Tab-separated table of N, CA and C in Angstrom:
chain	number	residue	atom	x	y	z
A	1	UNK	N	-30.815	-41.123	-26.365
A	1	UNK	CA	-31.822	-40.098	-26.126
A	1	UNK	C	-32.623	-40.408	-24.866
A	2	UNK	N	-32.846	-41.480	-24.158
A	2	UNK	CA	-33.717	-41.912	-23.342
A	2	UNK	C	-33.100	-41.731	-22.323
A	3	UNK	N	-31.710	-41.359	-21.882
A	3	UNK	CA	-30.940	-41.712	-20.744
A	3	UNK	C	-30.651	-39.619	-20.751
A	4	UNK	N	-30.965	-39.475	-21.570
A	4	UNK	CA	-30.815	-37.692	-22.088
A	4	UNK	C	-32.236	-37.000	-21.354
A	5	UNK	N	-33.296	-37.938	-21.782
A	5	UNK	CA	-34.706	-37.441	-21.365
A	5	UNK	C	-34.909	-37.868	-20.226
A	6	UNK	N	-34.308	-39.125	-19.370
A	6	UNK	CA	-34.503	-39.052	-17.960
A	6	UNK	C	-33.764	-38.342	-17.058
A	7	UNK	N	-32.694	-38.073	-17.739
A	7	UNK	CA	-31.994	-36.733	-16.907
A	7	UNK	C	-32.168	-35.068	-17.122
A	8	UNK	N	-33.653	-35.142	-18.056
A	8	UNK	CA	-33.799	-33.692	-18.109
A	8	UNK	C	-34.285	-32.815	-17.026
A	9	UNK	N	-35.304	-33.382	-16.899
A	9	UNK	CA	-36.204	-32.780	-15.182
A	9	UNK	C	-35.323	-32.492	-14.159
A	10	UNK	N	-34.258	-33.538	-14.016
A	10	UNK	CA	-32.985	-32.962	-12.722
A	10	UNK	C	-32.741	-31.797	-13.050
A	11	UNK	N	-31.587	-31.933	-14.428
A	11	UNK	CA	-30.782	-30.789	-14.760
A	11	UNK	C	-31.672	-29.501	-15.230
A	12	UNK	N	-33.117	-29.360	-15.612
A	12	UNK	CA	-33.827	-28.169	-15.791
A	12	UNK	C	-34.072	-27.951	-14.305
A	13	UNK	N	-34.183	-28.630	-13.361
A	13	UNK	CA	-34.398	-28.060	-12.169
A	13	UNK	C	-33.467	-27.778	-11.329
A	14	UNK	N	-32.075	-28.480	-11.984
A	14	UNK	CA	-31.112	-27.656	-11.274
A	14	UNK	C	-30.724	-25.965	-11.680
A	15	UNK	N	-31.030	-25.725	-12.913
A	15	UNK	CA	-30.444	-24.636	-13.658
A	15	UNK	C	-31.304	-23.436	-13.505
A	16	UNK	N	-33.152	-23.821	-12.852
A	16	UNK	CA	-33.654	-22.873	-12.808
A	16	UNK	C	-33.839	-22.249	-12.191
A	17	UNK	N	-32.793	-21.564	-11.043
A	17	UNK	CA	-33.316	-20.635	-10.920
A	17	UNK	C	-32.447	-19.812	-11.314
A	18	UNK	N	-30.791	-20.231	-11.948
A	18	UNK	CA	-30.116	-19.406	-12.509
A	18	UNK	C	-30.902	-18.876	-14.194
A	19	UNK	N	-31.413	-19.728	-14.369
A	19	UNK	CA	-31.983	-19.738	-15.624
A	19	UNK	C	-33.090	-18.385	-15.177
A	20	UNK	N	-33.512	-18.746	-14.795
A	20	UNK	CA	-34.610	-17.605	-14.033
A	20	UNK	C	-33.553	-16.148	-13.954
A	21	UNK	N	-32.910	-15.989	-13.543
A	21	UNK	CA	-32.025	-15.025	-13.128
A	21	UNK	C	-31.713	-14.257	-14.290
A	22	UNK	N	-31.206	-14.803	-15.597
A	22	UNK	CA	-31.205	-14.668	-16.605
A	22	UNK	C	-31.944	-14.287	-17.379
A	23	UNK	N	-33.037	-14.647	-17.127
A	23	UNK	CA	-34.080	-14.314	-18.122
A	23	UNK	C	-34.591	-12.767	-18.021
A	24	UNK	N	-34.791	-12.641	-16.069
A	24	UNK	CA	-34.754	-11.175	-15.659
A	24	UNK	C	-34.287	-10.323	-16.394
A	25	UNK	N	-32.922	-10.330	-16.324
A	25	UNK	CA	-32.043	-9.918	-16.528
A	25	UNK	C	-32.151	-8.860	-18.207
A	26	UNK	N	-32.201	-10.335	-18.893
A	26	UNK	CA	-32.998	-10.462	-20.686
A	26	UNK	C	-33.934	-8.989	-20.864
A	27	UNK	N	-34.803	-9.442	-20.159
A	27	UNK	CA	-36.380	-8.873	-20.242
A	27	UNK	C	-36.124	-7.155	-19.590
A	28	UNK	N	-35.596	-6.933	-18.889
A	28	UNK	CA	-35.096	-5.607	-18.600
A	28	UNK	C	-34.206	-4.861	-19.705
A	29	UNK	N	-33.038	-5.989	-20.617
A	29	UNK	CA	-32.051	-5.485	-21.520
A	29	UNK	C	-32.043	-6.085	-22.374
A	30	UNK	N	-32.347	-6.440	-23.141
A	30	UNK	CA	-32.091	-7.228	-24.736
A	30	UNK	C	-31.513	-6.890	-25.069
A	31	UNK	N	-30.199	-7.979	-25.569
A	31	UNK	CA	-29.103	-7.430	-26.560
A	31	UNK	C	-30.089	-6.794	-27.855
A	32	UNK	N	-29.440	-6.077	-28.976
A	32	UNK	CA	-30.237	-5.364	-29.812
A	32	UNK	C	-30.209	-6.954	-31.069
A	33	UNK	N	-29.300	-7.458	-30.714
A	33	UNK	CA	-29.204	-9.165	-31.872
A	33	UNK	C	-29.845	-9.973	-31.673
A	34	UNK	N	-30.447	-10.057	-30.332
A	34	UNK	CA	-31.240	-10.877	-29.726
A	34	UNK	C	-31.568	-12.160	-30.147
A	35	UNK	N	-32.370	-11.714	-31.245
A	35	UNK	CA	-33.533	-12.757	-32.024
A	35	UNK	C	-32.434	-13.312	-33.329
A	36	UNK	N	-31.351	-12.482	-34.095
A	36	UNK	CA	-30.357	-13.074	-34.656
A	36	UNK	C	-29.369	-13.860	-33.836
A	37	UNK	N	-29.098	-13.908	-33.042
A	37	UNK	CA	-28.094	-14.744	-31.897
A	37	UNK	C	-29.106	-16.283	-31.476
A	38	UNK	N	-30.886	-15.795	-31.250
A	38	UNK	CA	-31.272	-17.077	-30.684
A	38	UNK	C	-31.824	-17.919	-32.566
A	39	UNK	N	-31.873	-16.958	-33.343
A	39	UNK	CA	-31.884	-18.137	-34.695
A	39	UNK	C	-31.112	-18.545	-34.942
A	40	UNK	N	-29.942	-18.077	-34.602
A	40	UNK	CA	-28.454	-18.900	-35.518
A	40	UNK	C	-28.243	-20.269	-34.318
A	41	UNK	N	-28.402	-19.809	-32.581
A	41	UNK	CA	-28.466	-20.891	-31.899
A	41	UNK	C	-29.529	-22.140	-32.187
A	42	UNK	N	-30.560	-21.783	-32.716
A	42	UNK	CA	-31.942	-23.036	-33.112
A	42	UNK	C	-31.484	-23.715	-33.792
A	43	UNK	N	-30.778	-22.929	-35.214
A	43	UNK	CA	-30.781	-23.552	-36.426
A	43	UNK	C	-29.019	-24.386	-35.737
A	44	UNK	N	-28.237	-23.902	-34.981
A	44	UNK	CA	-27.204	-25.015	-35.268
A	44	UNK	C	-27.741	-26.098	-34.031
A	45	UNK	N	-28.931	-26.057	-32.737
A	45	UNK	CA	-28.989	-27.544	-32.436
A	45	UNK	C	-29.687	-28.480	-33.265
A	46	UNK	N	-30.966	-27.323	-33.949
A	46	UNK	CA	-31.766	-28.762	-34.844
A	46	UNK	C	-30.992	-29.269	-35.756
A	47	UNK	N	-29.679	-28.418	-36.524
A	47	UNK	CA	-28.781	-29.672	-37.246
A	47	UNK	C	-28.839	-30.765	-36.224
A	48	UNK	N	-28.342	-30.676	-35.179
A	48	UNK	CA	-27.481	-32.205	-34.803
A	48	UNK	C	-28.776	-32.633	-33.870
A	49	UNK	N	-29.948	-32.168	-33.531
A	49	UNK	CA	-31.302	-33.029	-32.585
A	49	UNK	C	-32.147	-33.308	-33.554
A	50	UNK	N	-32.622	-34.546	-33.585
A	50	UNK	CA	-33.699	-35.309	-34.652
A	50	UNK	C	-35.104	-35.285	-33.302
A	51	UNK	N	-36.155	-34.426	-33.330
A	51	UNK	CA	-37.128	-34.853	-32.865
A	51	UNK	C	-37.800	-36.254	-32.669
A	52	UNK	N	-37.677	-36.767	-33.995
A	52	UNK	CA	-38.293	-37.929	-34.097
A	52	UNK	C	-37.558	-38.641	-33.639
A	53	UNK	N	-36.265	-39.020	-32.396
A	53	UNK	CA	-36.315	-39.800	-31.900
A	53	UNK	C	-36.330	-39.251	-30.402
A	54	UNK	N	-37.331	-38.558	-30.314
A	54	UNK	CA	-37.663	-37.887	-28.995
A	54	UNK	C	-38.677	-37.895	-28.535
A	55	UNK	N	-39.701	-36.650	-29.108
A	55	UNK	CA	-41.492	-36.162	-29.205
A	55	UNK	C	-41.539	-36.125	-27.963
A	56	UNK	N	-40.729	-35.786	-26.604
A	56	UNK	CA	-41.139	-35.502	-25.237
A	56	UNK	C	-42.056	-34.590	-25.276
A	57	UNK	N	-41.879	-33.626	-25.918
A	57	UNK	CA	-43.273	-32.641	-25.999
A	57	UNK	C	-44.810	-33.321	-26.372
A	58	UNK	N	-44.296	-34.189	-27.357
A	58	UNK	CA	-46.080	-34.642	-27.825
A	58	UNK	C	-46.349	-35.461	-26.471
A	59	UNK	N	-45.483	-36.493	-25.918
A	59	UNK	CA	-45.410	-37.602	-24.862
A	59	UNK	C	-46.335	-36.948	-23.569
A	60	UNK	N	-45.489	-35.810	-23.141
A	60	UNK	CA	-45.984	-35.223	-21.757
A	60	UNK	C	-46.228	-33.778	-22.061
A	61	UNK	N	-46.803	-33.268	-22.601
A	61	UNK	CA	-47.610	-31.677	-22.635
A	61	UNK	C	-48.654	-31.749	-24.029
A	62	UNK	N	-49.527	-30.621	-23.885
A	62	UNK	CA	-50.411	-30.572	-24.935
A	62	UNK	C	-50.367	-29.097	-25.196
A	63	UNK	N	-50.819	-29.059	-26.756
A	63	UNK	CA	-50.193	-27.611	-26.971
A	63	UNK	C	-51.540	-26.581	-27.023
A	64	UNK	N	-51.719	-25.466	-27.279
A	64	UNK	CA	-52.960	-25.036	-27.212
A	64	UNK	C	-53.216	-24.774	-28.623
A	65	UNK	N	-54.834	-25.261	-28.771
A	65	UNK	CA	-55.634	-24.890	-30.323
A	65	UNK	C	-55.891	-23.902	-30.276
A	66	UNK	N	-55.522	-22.886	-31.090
A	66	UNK	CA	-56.663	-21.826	-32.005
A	66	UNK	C	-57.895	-22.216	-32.282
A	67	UNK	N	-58.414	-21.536	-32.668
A	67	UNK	CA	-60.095	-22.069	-33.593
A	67	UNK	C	-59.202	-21.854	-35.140
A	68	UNK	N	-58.603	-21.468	-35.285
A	68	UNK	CA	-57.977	-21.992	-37.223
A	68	UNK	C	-57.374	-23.370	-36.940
A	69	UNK	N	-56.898	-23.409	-35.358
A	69	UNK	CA	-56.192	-24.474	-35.385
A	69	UNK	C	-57.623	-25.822	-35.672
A	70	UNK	N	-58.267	-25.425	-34.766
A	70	UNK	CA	-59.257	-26.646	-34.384
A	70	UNK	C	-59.990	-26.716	-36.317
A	71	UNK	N	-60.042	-25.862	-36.669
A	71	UNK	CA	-61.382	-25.256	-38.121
A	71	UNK	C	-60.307	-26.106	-39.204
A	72	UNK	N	-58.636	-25.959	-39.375
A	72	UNK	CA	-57.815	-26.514	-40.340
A	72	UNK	C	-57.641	-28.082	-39.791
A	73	UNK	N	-57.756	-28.683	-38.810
A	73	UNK	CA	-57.868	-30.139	-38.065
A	73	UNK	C	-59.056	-30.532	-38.613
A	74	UNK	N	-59.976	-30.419	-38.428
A	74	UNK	CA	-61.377	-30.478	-38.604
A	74	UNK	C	-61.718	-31.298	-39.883
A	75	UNK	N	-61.196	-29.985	-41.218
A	75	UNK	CA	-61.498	-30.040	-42.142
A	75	UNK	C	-60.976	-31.083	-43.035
A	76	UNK	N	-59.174	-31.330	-42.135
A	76	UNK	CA	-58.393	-32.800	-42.501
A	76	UNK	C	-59.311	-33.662	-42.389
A	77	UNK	N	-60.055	-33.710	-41.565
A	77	UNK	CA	-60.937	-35.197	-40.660
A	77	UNK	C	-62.018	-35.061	-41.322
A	78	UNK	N	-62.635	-33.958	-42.046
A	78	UNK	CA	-63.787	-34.011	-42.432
A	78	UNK	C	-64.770	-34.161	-41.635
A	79	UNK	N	-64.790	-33.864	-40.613
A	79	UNK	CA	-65.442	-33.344	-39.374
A	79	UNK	C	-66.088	-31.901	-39.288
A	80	UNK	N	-67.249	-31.764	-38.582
A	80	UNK	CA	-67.538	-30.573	-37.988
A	80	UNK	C	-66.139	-30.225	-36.638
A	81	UNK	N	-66.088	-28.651	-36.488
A	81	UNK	CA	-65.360	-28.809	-35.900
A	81	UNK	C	-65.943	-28.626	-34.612
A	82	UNK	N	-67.130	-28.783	-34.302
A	82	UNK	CA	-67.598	-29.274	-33.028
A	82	UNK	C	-67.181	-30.583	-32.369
A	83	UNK	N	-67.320	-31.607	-33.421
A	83	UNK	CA	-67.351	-32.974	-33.122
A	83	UNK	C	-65.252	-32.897	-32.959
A	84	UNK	N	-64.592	-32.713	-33.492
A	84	UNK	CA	-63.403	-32.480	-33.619
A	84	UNK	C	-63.013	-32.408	-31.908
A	85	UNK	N	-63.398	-31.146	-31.572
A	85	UNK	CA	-63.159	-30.671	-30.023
A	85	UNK	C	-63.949	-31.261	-29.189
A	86	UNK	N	-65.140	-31.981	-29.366
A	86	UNK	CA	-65.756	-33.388	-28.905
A	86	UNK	C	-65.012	-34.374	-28.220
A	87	UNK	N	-64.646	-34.591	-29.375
A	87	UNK	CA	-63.297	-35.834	-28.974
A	87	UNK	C	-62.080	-36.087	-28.717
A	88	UNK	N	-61.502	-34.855	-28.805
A	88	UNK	CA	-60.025	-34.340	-28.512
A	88	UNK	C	-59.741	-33.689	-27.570
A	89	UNK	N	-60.628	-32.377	-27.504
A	89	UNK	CA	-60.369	-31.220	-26.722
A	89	UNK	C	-61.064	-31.225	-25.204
A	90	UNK	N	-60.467	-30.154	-24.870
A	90	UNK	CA	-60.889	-29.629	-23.571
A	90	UNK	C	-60.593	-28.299	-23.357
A	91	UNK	N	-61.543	-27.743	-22.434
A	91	UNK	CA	-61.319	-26.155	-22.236
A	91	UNK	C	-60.532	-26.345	-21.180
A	92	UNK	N	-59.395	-25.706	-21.031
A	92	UNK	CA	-58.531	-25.709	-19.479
A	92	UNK	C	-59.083	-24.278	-18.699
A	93	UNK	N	-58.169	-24.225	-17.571
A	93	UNK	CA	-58.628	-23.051	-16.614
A	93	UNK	C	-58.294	-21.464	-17.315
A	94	UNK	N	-57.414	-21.542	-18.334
A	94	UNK	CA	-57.705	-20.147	-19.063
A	94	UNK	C	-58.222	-19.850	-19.988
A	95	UNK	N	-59.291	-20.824	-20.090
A	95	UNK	CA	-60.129	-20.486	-21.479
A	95	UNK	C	-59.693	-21.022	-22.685
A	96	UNK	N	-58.659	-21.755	-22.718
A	96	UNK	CA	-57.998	-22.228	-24.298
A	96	UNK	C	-58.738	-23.709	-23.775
A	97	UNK	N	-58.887	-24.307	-25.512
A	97	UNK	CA	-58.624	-25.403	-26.006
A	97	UNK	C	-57.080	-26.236	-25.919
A	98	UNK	N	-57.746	-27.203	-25.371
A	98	UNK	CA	-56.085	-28.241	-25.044
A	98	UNK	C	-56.813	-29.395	-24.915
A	99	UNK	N	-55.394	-30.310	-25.233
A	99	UNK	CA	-55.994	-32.011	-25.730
A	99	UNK	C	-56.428	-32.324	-24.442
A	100	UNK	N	-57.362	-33.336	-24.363
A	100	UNK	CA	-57.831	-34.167	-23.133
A	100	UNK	C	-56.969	-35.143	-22.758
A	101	UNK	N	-56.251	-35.278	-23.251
A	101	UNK	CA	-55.289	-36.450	-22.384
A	101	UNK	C	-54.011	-36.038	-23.151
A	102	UNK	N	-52.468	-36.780	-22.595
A	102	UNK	CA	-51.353	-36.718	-22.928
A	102	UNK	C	-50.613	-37.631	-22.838
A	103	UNK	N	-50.638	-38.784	-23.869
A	103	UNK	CA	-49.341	-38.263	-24.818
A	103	UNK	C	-50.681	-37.916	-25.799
A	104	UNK	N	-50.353	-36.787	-26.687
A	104	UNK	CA	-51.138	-36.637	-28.096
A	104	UNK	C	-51.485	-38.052	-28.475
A	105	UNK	N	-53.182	-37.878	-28.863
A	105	UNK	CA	-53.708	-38.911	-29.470
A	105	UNK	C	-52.893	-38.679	-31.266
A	106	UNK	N	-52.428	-38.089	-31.170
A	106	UNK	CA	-52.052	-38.218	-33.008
A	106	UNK	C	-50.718	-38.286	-33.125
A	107	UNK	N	-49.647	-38.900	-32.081
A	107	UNK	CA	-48.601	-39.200	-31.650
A	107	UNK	C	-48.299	-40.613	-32.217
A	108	UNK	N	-47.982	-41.161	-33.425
A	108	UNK	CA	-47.920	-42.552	-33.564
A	108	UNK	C	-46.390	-43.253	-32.720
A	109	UNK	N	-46.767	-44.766	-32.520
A	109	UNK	CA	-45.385	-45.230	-31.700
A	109	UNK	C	-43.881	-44.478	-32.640
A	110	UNK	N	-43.953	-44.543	-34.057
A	110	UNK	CA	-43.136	-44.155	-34.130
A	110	UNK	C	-42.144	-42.582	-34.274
A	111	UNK	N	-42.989	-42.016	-33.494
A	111	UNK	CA	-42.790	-40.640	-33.208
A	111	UNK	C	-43.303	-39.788	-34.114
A	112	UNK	N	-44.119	-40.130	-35.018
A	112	UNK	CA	-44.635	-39.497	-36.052
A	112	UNK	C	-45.803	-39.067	-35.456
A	113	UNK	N	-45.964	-37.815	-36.515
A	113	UNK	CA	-47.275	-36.976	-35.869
A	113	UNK	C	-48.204	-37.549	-37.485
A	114	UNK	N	-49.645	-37.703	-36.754
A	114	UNK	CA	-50.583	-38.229	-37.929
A	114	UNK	C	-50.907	-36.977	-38.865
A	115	UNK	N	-51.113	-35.789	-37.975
A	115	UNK	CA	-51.623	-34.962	-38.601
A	115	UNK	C	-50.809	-33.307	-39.104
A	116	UNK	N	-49.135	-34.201	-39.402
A	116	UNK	CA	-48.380	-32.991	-38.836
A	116	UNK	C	-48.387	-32.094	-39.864
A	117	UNK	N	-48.852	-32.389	-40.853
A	117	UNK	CA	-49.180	-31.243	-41.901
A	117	UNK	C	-50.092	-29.777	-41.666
A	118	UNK	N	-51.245	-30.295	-40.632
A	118	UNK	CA	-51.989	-29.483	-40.648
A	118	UNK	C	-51.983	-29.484	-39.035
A	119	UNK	N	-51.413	-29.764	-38.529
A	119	UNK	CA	-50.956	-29.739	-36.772
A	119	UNK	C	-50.547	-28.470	-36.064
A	120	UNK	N	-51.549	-28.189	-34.979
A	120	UNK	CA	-51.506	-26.603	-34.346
A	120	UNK	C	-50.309	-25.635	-34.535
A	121	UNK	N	-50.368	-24.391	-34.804
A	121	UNK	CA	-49.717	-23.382	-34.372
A	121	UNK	C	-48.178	-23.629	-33.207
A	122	UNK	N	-48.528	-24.302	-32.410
A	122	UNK	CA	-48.038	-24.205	-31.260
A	122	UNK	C	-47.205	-25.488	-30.939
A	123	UNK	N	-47.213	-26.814	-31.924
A	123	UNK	CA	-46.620	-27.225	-32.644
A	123	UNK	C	-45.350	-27.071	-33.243
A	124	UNK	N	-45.872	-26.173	-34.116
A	124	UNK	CA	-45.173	-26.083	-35.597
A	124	UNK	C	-44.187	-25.151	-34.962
A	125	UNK	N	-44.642	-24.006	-33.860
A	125	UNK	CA	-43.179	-23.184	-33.413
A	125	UNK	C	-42.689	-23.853	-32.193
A	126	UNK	N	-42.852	-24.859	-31.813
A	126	UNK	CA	-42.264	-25.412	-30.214
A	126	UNK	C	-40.819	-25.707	-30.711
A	127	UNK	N	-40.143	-25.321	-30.304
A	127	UNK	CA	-39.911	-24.954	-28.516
A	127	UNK	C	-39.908	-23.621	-28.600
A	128	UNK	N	-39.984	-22.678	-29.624
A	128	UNK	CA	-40.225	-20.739	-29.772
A	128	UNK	C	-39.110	-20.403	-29.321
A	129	UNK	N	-37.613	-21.145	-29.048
A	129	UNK	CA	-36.595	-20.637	-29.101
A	129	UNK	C	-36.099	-20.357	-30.859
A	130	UNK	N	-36.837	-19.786	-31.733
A	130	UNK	CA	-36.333	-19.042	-33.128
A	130	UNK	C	-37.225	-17.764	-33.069
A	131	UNK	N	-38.393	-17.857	-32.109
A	131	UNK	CA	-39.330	-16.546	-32.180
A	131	UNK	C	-38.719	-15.279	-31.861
A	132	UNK	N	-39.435	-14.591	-33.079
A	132	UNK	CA	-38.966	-12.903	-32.596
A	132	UNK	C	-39.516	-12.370	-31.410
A	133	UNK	N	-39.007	-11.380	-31.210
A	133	UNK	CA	-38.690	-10.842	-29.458
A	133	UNK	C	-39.265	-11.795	-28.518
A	134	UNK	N	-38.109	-12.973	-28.691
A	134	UNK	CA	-37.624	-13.974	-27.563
A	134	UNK	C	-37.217	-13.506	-25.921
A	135	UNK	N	-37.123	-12.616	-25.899
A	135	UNK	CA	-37.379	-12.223	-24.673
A	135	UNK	C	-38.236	-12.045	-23.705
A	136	UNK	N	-39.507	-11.972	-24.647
A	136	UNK	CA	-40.898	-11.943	-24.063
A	136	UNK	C	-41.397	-13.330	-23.693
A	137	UNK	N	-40.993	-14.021	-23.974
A	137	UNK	CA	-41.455	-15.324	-23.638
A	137	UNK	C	-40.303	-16.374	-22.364
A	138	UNK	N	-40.120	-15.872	-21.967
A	138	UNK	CA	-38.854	-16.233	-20.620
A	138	UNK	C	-39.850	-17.386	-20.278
A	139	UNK	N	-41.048	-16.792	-19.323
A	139	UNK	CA	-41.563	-17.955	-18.678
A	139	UNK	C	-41.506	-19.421	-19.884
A	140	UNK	N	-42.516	-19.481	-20.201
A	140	UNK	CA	-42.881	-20.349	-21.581
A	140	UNK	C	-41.054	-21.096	-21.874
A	141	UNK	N	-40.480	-19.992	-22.300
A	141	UNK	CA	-38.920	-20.900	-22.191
A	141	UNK	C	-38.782	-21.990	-21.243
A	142	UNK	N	-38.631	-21.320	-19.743
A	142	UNK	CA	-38.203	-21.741	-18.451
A	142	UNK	C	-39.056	-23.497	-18.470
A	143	UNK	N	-40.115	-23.252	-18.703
A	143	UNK	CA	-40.991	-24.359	-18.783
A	143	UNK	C	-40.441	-25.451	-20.025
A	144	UNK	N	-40.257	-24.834	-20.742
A	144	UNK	CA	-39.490	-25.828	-22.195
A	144	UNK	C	-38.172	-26.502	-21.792
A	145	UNK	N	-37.224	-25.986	-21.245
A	145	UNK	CA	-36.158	-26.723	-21.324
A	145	UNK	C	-36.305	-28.038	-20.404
A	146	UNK	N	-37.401	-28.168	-19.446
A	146	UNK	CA	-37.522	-29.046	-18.775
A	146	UNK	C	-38.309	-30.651	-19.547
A	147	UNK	N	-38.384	-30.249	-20.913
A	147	UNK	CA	-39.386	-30.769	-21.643
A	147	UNK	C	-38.763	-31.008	-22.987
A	148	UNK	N	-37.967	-30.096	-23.469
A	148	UNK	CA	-37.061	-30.605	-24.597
A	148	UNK	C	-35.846	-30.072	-24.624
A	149	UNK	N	-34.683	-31.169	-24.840
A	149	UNK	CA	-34.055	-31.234	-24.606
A	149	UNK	C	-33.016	-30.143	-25.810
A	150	UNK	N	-33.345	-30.002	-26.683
A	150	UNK	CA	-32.803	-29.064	-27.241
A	150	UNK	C	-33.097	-27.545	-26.571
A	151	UNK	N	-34.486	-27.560	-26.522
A	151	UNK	CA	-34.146	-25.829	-25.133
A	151	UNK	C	-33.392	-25.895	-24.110
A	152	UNK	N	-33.159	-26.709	-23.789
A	152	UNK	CA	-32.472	-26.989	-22.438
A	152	UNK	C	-30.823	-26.007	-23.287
A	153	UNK	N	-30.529	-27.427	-24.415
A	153	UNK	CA	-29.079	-26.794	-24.908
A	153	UNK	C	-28.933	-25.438	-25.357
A	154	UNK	N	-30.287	-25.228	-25.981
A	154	UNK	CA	-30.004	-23.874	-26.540
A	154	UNK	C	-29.666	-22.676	-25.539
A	155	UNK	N	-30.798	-22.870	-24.232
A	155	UNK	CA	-30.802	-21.854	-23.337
A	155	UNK	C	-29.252	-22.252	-22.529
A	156	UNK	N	-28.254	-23.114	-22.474
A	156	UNK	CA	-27.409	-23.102	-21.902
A	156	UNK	C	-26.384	-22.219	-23.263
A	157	UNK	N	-26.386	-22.477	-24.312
A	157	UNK	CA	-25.648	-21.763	-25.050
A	157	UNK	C	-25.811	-20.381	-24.871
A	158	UNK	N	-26.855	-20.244	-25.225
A	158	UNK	CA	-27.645	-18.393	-25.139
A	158	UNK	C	-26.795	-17.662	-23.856
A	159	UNK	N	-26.303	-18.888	-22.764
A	159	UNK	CA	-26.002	-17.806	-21.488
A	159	UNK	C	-24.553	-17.435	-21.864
A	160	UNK	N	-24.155	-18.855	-22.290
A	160	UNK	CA	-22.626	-18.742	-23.003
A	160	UNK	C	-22.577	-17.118	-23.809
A	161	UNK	N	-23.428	-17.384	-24.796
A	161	UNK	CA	-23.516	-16.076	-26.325
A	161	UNK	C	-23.609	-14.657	-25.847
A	162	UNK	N	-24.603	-14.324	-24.693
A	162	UNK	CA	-25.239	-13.352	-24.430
A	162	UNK	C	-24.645	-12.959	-22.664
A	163	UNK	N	-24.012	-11.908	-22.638
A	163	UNK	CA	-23.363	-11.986	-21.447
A	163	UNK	C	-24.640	-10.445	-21.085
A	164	UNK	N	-24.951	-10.877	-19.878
A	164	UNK	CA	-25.660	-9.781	-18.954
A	164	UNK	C	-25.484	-9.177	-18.172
């Protein structure tokens, strides 16, 4: 996996701007299966990709809180959820809540998430290659495969599946 994750950044930056091309493409025409073609692709890489010996996402990006997100965190910690976003959070340049530093403070060495029960929204659907009308989210994709390595595969299958 480590020799997989240092060669992701090349190969997402070799592919994007065909990847880009594609997505155009998508977003103008959606097959009408769309969202059945990209669940059946999710569900057969997470058979064979184990996150937990990965977490590039928790490692290098932070995901964005809700206020249910920050209010259901909180309430784990038994915290106000002032003090919560105190010590975690930060407002970025569009107005969301996002962690103050990266790798996730709730990232343990062994790839385990501390709080993954009650762990953001944004989380729980990453990488949003199973989300309905997957087409709308191209950018957000484009940005993922460079970051996990299962978007990477999926979006190379999808070009395979889905001819434009």
């Amino acid at each position: 996996m480590k020799e997989a994750l240092e060669q992701l950044p090349k190969k997402a930056k070799e592919k994007h701007e065909e990847n880009k091309r594609f997505f155009i493409k998508l977003k103008k025409r959606p097959p009408k299966n769309l969202d059945y073609v990209m669940s059946e692709l999710h569900e057969v890489e997470f058979q064979r990709t184990d996150c937990l010996t990965c977490a590039n996402c928790c490692k290098t990006t932070g995901p964005l809180f809700t206020n249910a997100d920050v209010e259901r965190i909180a309430k784990h910690f038994r915290i106000k959820p002032s003090k919560f976003i105190d010590q975690y959070l930060r407002v970025d340049e569009e107005n969301d809540y996002v962690l103050k530093e990266v790798p996730c403070a709730f990232l343990g060495a062994d790839n385990y998430c501390s709080i993954y029960d009650v762990r953001p929204k944004a989380c729980r659907e990453f990488p949003h290659t199973d989300r309905k009308k997957f087409h709308q989210i191209s950018n957000l994709t484009l940005k993922n495969v460079a970051v996990c390595p299962a978007a990477f595969n999926i979006v190379e299958e999808m070009k395979k599946k889905i001819k434009l």
